[in-house]
Amino acid sequence: MTEPQTQPATQTATRTARQGEPLLSVRDMEKHFPVTQGLFKRQVGAVKAVDGISFDVYKGETLGLVGESGCGKSTTGRLVTRLLEPTGGQVMFEGRDITHMSQGRLRPLRRDMQMIFQDPYSSLNPRHTVGAIVGAPFRIQGVQTDNGVKKAVQDLLELVGLNPEHYNRYPHEFSGGQRQRIGIARTLALKPKLIIADEPVSALDVSIQAQVVNLLEDLQNELDLTYVVIAHDLSVVRHISDRVAVMYLGKIVEIADRKSLYATPMHPYTNALLSAVPVPDPRGRAGRERIRLTGDVPSPLNPPPACRFHTRCWKAQEICKKVEPPLAELAGGHRVACHFPENAPGSPDTPAAGKDEPVTA
Amino acid sequence: MLLFVVSIATFAIFFLVPRLAGMSADDLASRYVGKAANAQVIHDTAIRLGFNDPVIVQYGRFVKGIFVGVDRNYGPGVEHCPAPCLGYSYVSQNPVLPDILNRLPITLSMALGAAVVWVIFGVATGVVSALRRGSFFDRLSMGIALAGVSLPIFFTGIVSLAIFRDQLGLVGDVADWVPFSEDPLTWANNLILPWVTLAFLYAAGYARLTRAGMLETMSEDYIRTARAKGLAERAVVLKHGLRATLTPVLTMFGLDLGLLLGGAVLTESTFSLPGIGKYAVDAISNNDLPQVMGVTLIAAAFIILANLIVDMLYAVVDPRVRLA
Amino acid sequence: MSPFLDVKDLKIHFPTDDGLVKSVDGVTFSLERGKTLGIVGESGSGKSVTSLGILGLHKGRGANISGEIWLDGEELVGASQEHVRGLRGKKMAMIFQDPLSAMHPFYTVGDQIIEAYRIHNKVSKAVAKKHAIDMLGRVGIPEPGRRVDSYPHEFSGGMRQRAMIAMALSCDPELLIADEPTTALDVTVQAQILDLMRDLQREFDSALIIITHDLGVVAELSDDILVMYGGKCIEFGSADDIFYRPEHPYTWGLLGSMPRLDREPTERLLPIKGSPPSLINVPPGCAFHPRCPYAERTGDKARTEAPALAETEGGHLVRCHMAPAERRALWENEIKPVLETP
Ligand SMILES: Nc1ncnc2c1ncn2[C@@H]1O[C@H](COP(=O)(O)OP(=O)(O)OP(=O)(O)O)[C@@H](O)[C@H]1O
Ligand SMILES: Nc1ncnc2c1ncn2[C@@H]1O[C@H](COP(=O)(O)OP(=O)(O)OP(=O)(O)O)[C@@H](O)[C@H]1O
Ligand code: SF4
Ligand code: SF4
Ligand SMILES: [Mg+2]
Ligand SMILES: [Mg+2]
């Protein structure tokens, strides 16, 4: 699947609407992890963690990536930052093909692409001071700073809402939310253009989660950052994203503007996901109708053929088991991979105005 | 597979090392015929025994002996050495394997008996220590355990011999080997000293391992679940806690037992037990290469066998291993 | 008639090398059969310690426990360890957060359910196994007759949690405590498990306590809600009280921190400033005062005097110095409008 796929003509429209070339552009990206067995490490199969996905990220926007555990979100993040090398497809950053670029040639690009990790406890070296952690990128990349590294680090700490006097403290002296701020400060050190945040708030308490979400938004406005935010919490993703991509078993099944994705979700899986989110409104619970999926996500080792969702989809027909639905643009900027989409424009289905509406019986 | 590697290694050490050390084929052959023989006799013997053959041929013969047996030309005639044939002693001219097998029960009695004692004592001490962490019992037993692992066997062995056999006359003379089938009581009485001494050495490690394992296991979520079911504390500890702790203990047990069987040298010398260890010591001091090779191979086989059994037991104990 | 479960001023303190950890420091609530109580609070607020305390699992482990726990007319704090053990699993049972680590990896799912059943029922293994298969079927495990012999690692996350539930329900407990039963699960599986718990509770007519940090989950299931902060119950009331008439500034903060799918997205979330308190050096006075935006309104009292848990109306309890009328006015005029406008 390495040959570049021609883009549907309709995509050009959305692209021009978003002024210019995408910052990050992914085409048919694949990552198959070999599964080996026995003494001689014979390959017996492959985990198709990411199996041919395409998307663009434009400057200044936030793309949310949602999906259930194991669907390949983190792998996607690690592929586009080239912490992993794709086994197929193409990754372009600022128009340069970085798919198979060597680590040496990638190094200058690493300044522009940074990753924030989920666990604020294990991603910081416990034996280094905050100053050393946040200042490390300067030293590694050999960057000159105007008033010395210390001043630069203290500015960063202030930027993420930490006390600059905490320069000489150790990570264990900080709470989870504060540690995540330290991680963010480190990420920001080299003024990256693109930040991939892998579950940046999942390990935090709600009240702290909100602090970090707000911080990420403020920084984006202030520093003109572009984000790819990976999360499984659909509410957080809606709050923070401009566009949202939904993944299922290594594929993007739906990608759209936040508004149209949440108001008129077209893929049955997206509908099911939205309908499964518990709503903090006890009065509404009685009247709400829900889509209940049965079973669990199948193994990415042996994904179901054609449409991967057909084993759990209540709309599945024969064709879904035989022909893989393409990710087609059904409305402006709204692309869906399904033979029988919900809420499709021009279809007899009445569009659901929100998830409180009965989406299906 | 592993035995193959071991056999090559054994062979390499005992056939090639003398060469590298500058011993010629004739020097080797002279060990068979004795120093008194003249050069011609020695040279003929070397040829007859194949010492001049290419290494690969010699190795082939060694392996063939193990699997199908070989014929040995001992000069006056030809003798068939049936498989598995480990060769003939230079000194006694006896085949190596039967000699080793004759001594096996002694070594097995010593090692297995000791193993039973140390596992029971070690694990029990470890469990109690873990449950009463910080108590007097815990500190005392861990202190003793520290002494146990740090004192060498010949020290504890000689001290215990001096006290229990020589001074108090409580136990029999270890060197008087009596098979279990003849007189179990005397058998046990004669062996009790090496058992206890060995157990002291090994139990210490088991107590520490079990204690550490139990401390970890008892804070696992599934222990909380067992308590939440209303299970009595004794069952929680034994059925849920100890069960999960046994896996590393089992690994250590396999390694230790294999090593003890294979490396009984020190223990048997200390107690002058006429087992395989003693045989190995004699073989080395006589420079009797076939005996040394045979004993090495058997020792390696023990270690491998013990590990195999442990791997199999592993699957019995931990169902998660069965998948792989 | 007194309530089925009545907890009064429960305190559980752990003496440690660093000092006395006041994990639970004044928790009061009651619960009837057939009703569901949700306990919410941030990490470390004492939710799990409270629930383990009700099961009596802190007894004899060096914890200082005071207060009263009345279960079906019986006081449990003062009862003997052995007596409470007899009630565990039978009269009250528990479901834990991470079903993989909460099940013993070396025993089959069936064996673990059989064990739970046979502790309290003198029956043969065969009878218990039938019961286990029956329970697995009732929690929606396909082919229970075959899966009963599987090990936990052979189950998916959702199936494991179902098996945990089957185990907890095997002796038909009257009180079921679920500690973050869905936190480790995906949303679609979480929805299945929440449905299952709702259905089973109706079927068994047991009292259910569900502990979580997700206000959405609480809202889906609970009749009553207990909000905990720093080991204390700071607000207790019906689900309607907590979601539509909350009176404690911390509860307001929780509601403002949470992005919601059922409303138009707000421009900004309204987080609570600062971070949760240390349980060893609990802030004096009102434990929430360093983070409370209304602390000045109660003057020095916030820093010097611990507020009592007081009833405002109809069983709605709040622990705050502000006058009830003032709190209600704040909520109606300042908080609610901000939370609801995009
Ligand atoms: N190094 C690896 N070797 C083999 N398989 C891997 C490797 N890394 C990930 N996988 C597999 O690839 C799949 C996708 O993993 P990934 O971590 O991307 O999922 P995710 O969407 O981030 O899930 P989560 O929400 O649990 O973080 C999983 O099935 C995982 O087991
Ligand atoms: N045995 C113990 N000894 C000392 N401190 C303890 C003990 N058990 C719990 N604690 C402390 O009590 C506090 C409350 O813990 P608890 O587990 O009840 O929190 P929680 O509300 O359940 O949080 P989470 O949402 O993270 O599960 C924590 O700070 C914890 O460290
Ligand atoms: S293609 Fe078919 S199976 Fe797949 S999501 Fe659409 S309707 Fe369901
Ligand atoms: S007592 Fe004062 S500080 Fe505490 S919650 Fe009420 S208003 Fe805030
Ligand atoms: Mg991930
Ligand atoms: Mg907890």
PDB file of N, CA and C in Angstrom, chain B residues 242-282:
ATOM      1  N   LEU B 242       0.255 -17.240  48.810  1.00  0.00           N
ATOM      2  CA  LEU B 242       1.406 -18.119  48.593  1.00  0.00           C
ATOM      3  C   LEU B 242       1.433 -18.672  47.173  1.00  0.00           C
ATOM      4  N   ARG B 243       0.265 -18.986  46.672  1.00  0.00           N
ATOM      5  CA  ARG B 243       0.185 -19.561  45.331  1.00  0.00           C
ATOM      6  C   ARG B 243       0.893 -18.678  44.295  1.00  0.00           C
ATOM      7  N   ALA B 244       0.658 -17.368  44.410  1.00  0.00           N
ATOM      8  CA  ALA B 244       1.242 -16.463  43.425  1.00  0.00           C
ATOM      9  C   ALA B 244       2.722 -16.233  43.686  1.00  0.00           C
ATOM     10  N   THR B 245       3.141 -16.450  44.943  1.00  0.00           N
ATOM     11  CA  THR B 245       4.535 -16.209  45.295  1.00  0.00           C
ATOM     12  C   THR B 245       5.423 -17.360  44.837  1.00  0.00           C
ATOM     13  N   LEU B 246       4.801 -18.529  44.624  1.00  0.00           N
ATOM     14  CA  LEU B 246       5.601 -19.727  44.381  1.00  0.00           C
ATOM     15  C   LEU B 246       6.331 -19.720  43.037  1.00  0.00           C
ATOM     16  N   THR B 247       5.889 -18.925  42.102  1.00  0.00           N
ATOM     17  CA  THR B 247       6.510 -18.979  40.774  1.00  0.00           C
ATOM     18  C   THR B 247       8.011 -18.661  40.809  1.00  0.00           C
ATOM     19  N   PRO B 248       8.410 -17.542  41.383  1.00  0.00           N
ATOM     20  CA  PRO B 248       9.857 -17.298  41.441  1.00  0.00           C
ATOM     21  C   PRO B 248      10.577 -18.317  42.317  1.00  0.00           C
ATOM     22  N   VAL B 249       9.892 -18.797  43.355  1.00  0.00           N
ATOM     23  CA  VAL B 249      10.513 -19.802  44.218  1.00  0.00           C
ATOM     24  C   VAL B 249      10.826 -21.052  43.402  1.00  0.00           C
ATOM     25  N   LEU B 250       9.889 -21.388  42.544  1.00  0.00           N
ATOM     26  CA  LEU B 250      10.058 -22.566  41.710  1.00  0.00           C
ATOM     27  C   LEU B 250      11.257 -22.420  40.772  1.00  0.00           C
ATOM     28  N   THR B 251      11.394 -21.253  40.197  1.00  0.00           N
ATOM     29  CA  THR B 251      12.534 -21.007  39.311  1.00  0.00           C
ATOM     30  C   THR B 251      13.837 -21.211  40.057  1.00  0.00           C
ATOM     31  N   MET B 252      13.881 -20.596  41.222  1.00  0.00           N
ATOM     32  CA  MET B 252      15.103 -20.689  42.003  1.00  0.00           C
ATOM     33  C   MET B 252      15.358 -22.143  42.387  1.00  0.00           C
ATOM     34  N   PHE B 253      14.282 -22.855  42.711  1.00  0.00           N
ATOM     35  CA  PHE B 253      14.417 -24.243  43.116  1.00  0.00           C
ATOM     36  C   PHE B 253      15.023 -25.077  41.985  1.00  0.00           C
ATOM     37  N   GLY B 254      14.533 -24.875  40.783  1.00  0.00           N
ATOM     38  CA  GLY B 254      15.055 -25.633  39.652  1.00  0.00           C
ATOM     39  C   GLY B 254      16.539 -25.377  39.457  1.00  0.00           C
ATOM     40  N   LEU B 255      16.910 -24.129  39.500  1.00  0.00           N
ATOM     41  CA  LEU B 255      18.318 -23.785  39.309  1.00  0.00           C
ATOM     42  C   LEU B 255      19.173 -24.392  40.408  1.00  0.00           C
ATOM     43  N   ASP B 256      18.707 -24.242  41.651  1.00  0.00           N
ATOM     44  CA  ASP B 256      19.492 -24.717  42.784  1.00  0.00           C
ATOM     45  C   ASP B 256      19.649 -26.224  42.759  1.00  0.00           C
ATOM     46  N   LEU B 257      18.534 -26.917  42.484  1.00  0.00           N
ATOM     47  CA  LEU B 257      18.595 -28.376  42.516  1.00  0.00           C
ATOM     48  C   LEU B 257      19.520 -28.876  41.415  1.00  0.00           C
ATOM     49  N   GLY B 258      19.389 -28.291  40.241  1.00  0.00           N
ATOM     50  CA  GLY B 258      20.254 -28.676  39.140  1.00  0.00           C
ATOM     51  C   GLY B 258      21.719 -28.446  39.500  1.00  0.00           C
ATOM     52  N   LEU B 259      21.976 -27.270  40.039  1.00  0.00           N
ATOM     53  CA  LEU B 259      23.362 -26.941  40.388  1.00  0.00           C
ATOM     54  C   LEU B 259      23.881 -27.853  41.488  1.00  0.00           C
ATOM     55  N   LEU B 260      23.006 -28.160  42.432  1.00  0.00           N
ATOM     56  CA  LEU B 260      23.435 -28.995  43.553  1.00  0.00           C
ATOM     57  C   LEU B 260      23.754 -30.404  43.068  1.00  0.00           C
ATOM     58  N   LEU B 261      22.881 -30.940  42.195  1.00  0.00           N
ATOM     59  CA  LEU B 261      23.132 -32.283  41.656  1.00  0.00           C
ATOM     60  C   LEU B 261      24.381 -32.264  40.792  1.00  0.00           C
ATOM     61  N   GLY B 262      24.472 -31.233  39.984  1.00  0.00           N
ATOM     62  CA  GLY B 262      25.603 -31.172  39.065  1.00  0.00           C
ATOM     63  C   GLY B 262      26.880 -30.785  39.769  1.00  0.00           C
ATOM     64  N   GLY B 263      26.775 -30.028  40.819  1.00  0.00           N
ATOM     65  CA  GLY B 263      27.996 -29.519  41.452  1.00  0.00           C
ATOM     66  C   GLY B 263      28.103 -29.961  42.888  1.00  0.00           C
ATOM     67  N   ALA B 264      27.881 -31.261  43.109  1.00  0.00           N
ATOM     68  CA  ALA B 264      27.869 -31.762  44.476  1.00  0.00           C
ATOM     69  C   ALA B 264      29.270 -31.837  45.079  1.00  0.00           C
ATOM     70  N   VAL B 265      30.239 -31.358  44.321  1.00  0.00           N
ATOM     71  CA  VAL B 265      31.639 -31.554  44.700  1.00  0.00           C
ATOM     72  C   VAL B 265      31.949 -31.122  46.119  1.00  0.00           C
ATOM     73  N   LEU B 266      31.602 -29.857  46.396  1.00  0.00           N
ATOM     74  CA  LEU B 266      32.007 -29.282  47.666  1.00  0.00           C
ATOM     75  C   LEU B 266      31.337 -29.999  48.831  1.00  0.00           C
ATOM     76  N   THR B 267      30.020 -30.209  48.696  1.00  0.00           N
ATOM     77  CA  THR B 267      29.279 -30.844  49.768  1.00  0.00           C
ATOM     78  C   THR B 267      29.780 -32.256  50.017  1.00  0.00           C
ATOM     79  N   GLU B 268      29.935 -33.013  48.945  1.00  0.00           N
ATOM     80  CA  GLU B 268      30.328 -34.405  49.121  1.00  0.00           C
ATOM     81  C   GLU B 268      31.736 -34.506  49.678  1.00  0.00           C
ATOM     82  N   SER B 269      32.590 -33.593  49.261  1.00  0.00           N
ATOM     83  CA  SER B 269      33.934 -33.633  49.827  1.00  0.00           C
ATOM     84  C   SER B 269      33.889 -33.319  51.308  1.00  0.00           C
ATOM     85  N   THR B 270      33.082 -32.309  51.651  1.00  0.00           N
ATOM     86  CA  THR B 270      33.018 -31.926  53.057  1.00  0.00           C
ATOM     87  C   THR B 270      32.579 -33.098  53.919  1.00  0.00           C
ATOM     88  N   PHE B 271      31.560 -33.821  53.435  1.00  0.00           N
ATOM     89  CA  PHE B 271      31.031 -34.918  54.242  1.00  0.00           C
ATOM     90  C   PHE B 271      31.598 -36.269  53.814  1.00  0.00           C
ATOM     91  N   SER B 272      32.596 -36.275  52.958  1.00  0.00           N
ATOM     92  CA  SER B 272      33.174 -37.488  52.383  1.00  0.00           C
ATOM     93  C   SER B 272      32.112 -38.472  51.923  1.00  0.00           C
ATOM     94  N   LEU B 273      31.099 -37.984  51.254  1.00  0.00           N
ATOM     95  CA  LEU B 273      30.074 -38.863  50.692  1.00  0.00           C
ATOM     96  C   LEU B 273      30.582 -39.424  49.367  1.00  0.00           C
ATOM     97  N   PRO B 274      30.477 -40.720  49.147  1.00  0.00           N
ATOM     98  CA  PRO B 274      31.020 -41.293  47.912  1.00  0.00           C
ATOM     99  C   PRO B 274      30.078 -41.122  46.724  1.00  0.00           C
ATOM    100  N   GLY B 275      29.593 -39.929  46.460  1.00  0.00           N
ATOM    101  CA  GLY B 275      28.651 -39.694  45.369  1.00  0.00           C
ATOM    102  C   GLY B 275      29.354 -39.228  44.113  1.00  0.00           C
ATOM    103  N   ILE B 276      28.596 -38.589  43.239  1.00  0.00           N
ATOM    104  CA  ILE B 276      29.133 -38.163  41.957  1.00  0.00           C
ATOM    105  C   ILE B 276      30.179 -37.068  42.141  1.00  0.00           C
ATOM    106  N   GLY B 277      29.952 -36.223  43.149  1.00  0.00           N
ATOM    107  CA  GLY B 277      30.895 -35.147  43.410  1.00  0.00           C
ATOM    108  C   GLY B 277      32.279 -35.701  43.737  1.00  0.00           C
ATOM    109  N   LYS B 278      32.267 -36.725  44.568  1.00  0.00           N
ATOM    110  CA  LYS B 278      33.529 -37.356  44.950  1.00  0.00           C
ATOM    111  C   LYS B 278      34.219 -37.953  43.718  1.00  0.00           C
ATOM    112  N   TYR B 279      33.399 -38.573  42.894  1.00  0.00           N
ATOM    113  CA  TYR B 279      33.897 -39.161  41.646  1.00  0.00           C
ATOM    114  C   TYR B 279      34.580 -38.093  40.803  1.00  0.00           C
ATOM    115  N   ALA B 280      33.933 -36.936  40.714  1.00  0.00           N
ATOM    116  CA  ALA B 280      34.500 -35.860  39.908  1.00  0.00           C
ATOM    117  C   ALA B 280      35.826 -35.401  40.478  1.00  0.00           C
ATOM    118  N   VAL B 281      35.866 -35.273  41.795  1.00  0.00           N
ATOM    119  CA  VAL B 281      37.112 -34.820  42.420  1.00  0.00           C
ATOM    120  C   VAL B 281      38.237 -35.801  42.133  1.00  0.00           C
ATOM    121  N   ASP B 282      37.922 -37.093  42.296  1.00  0.00           N
ATOM    122  CA  ASP B 282      38.932 -38.116  42.030  1.00  0.00           C
ATOM    123  C   ASP B 282      39.382 -38.054  40.578  1.00  0.00           C
TER     124      ASP B 282
END
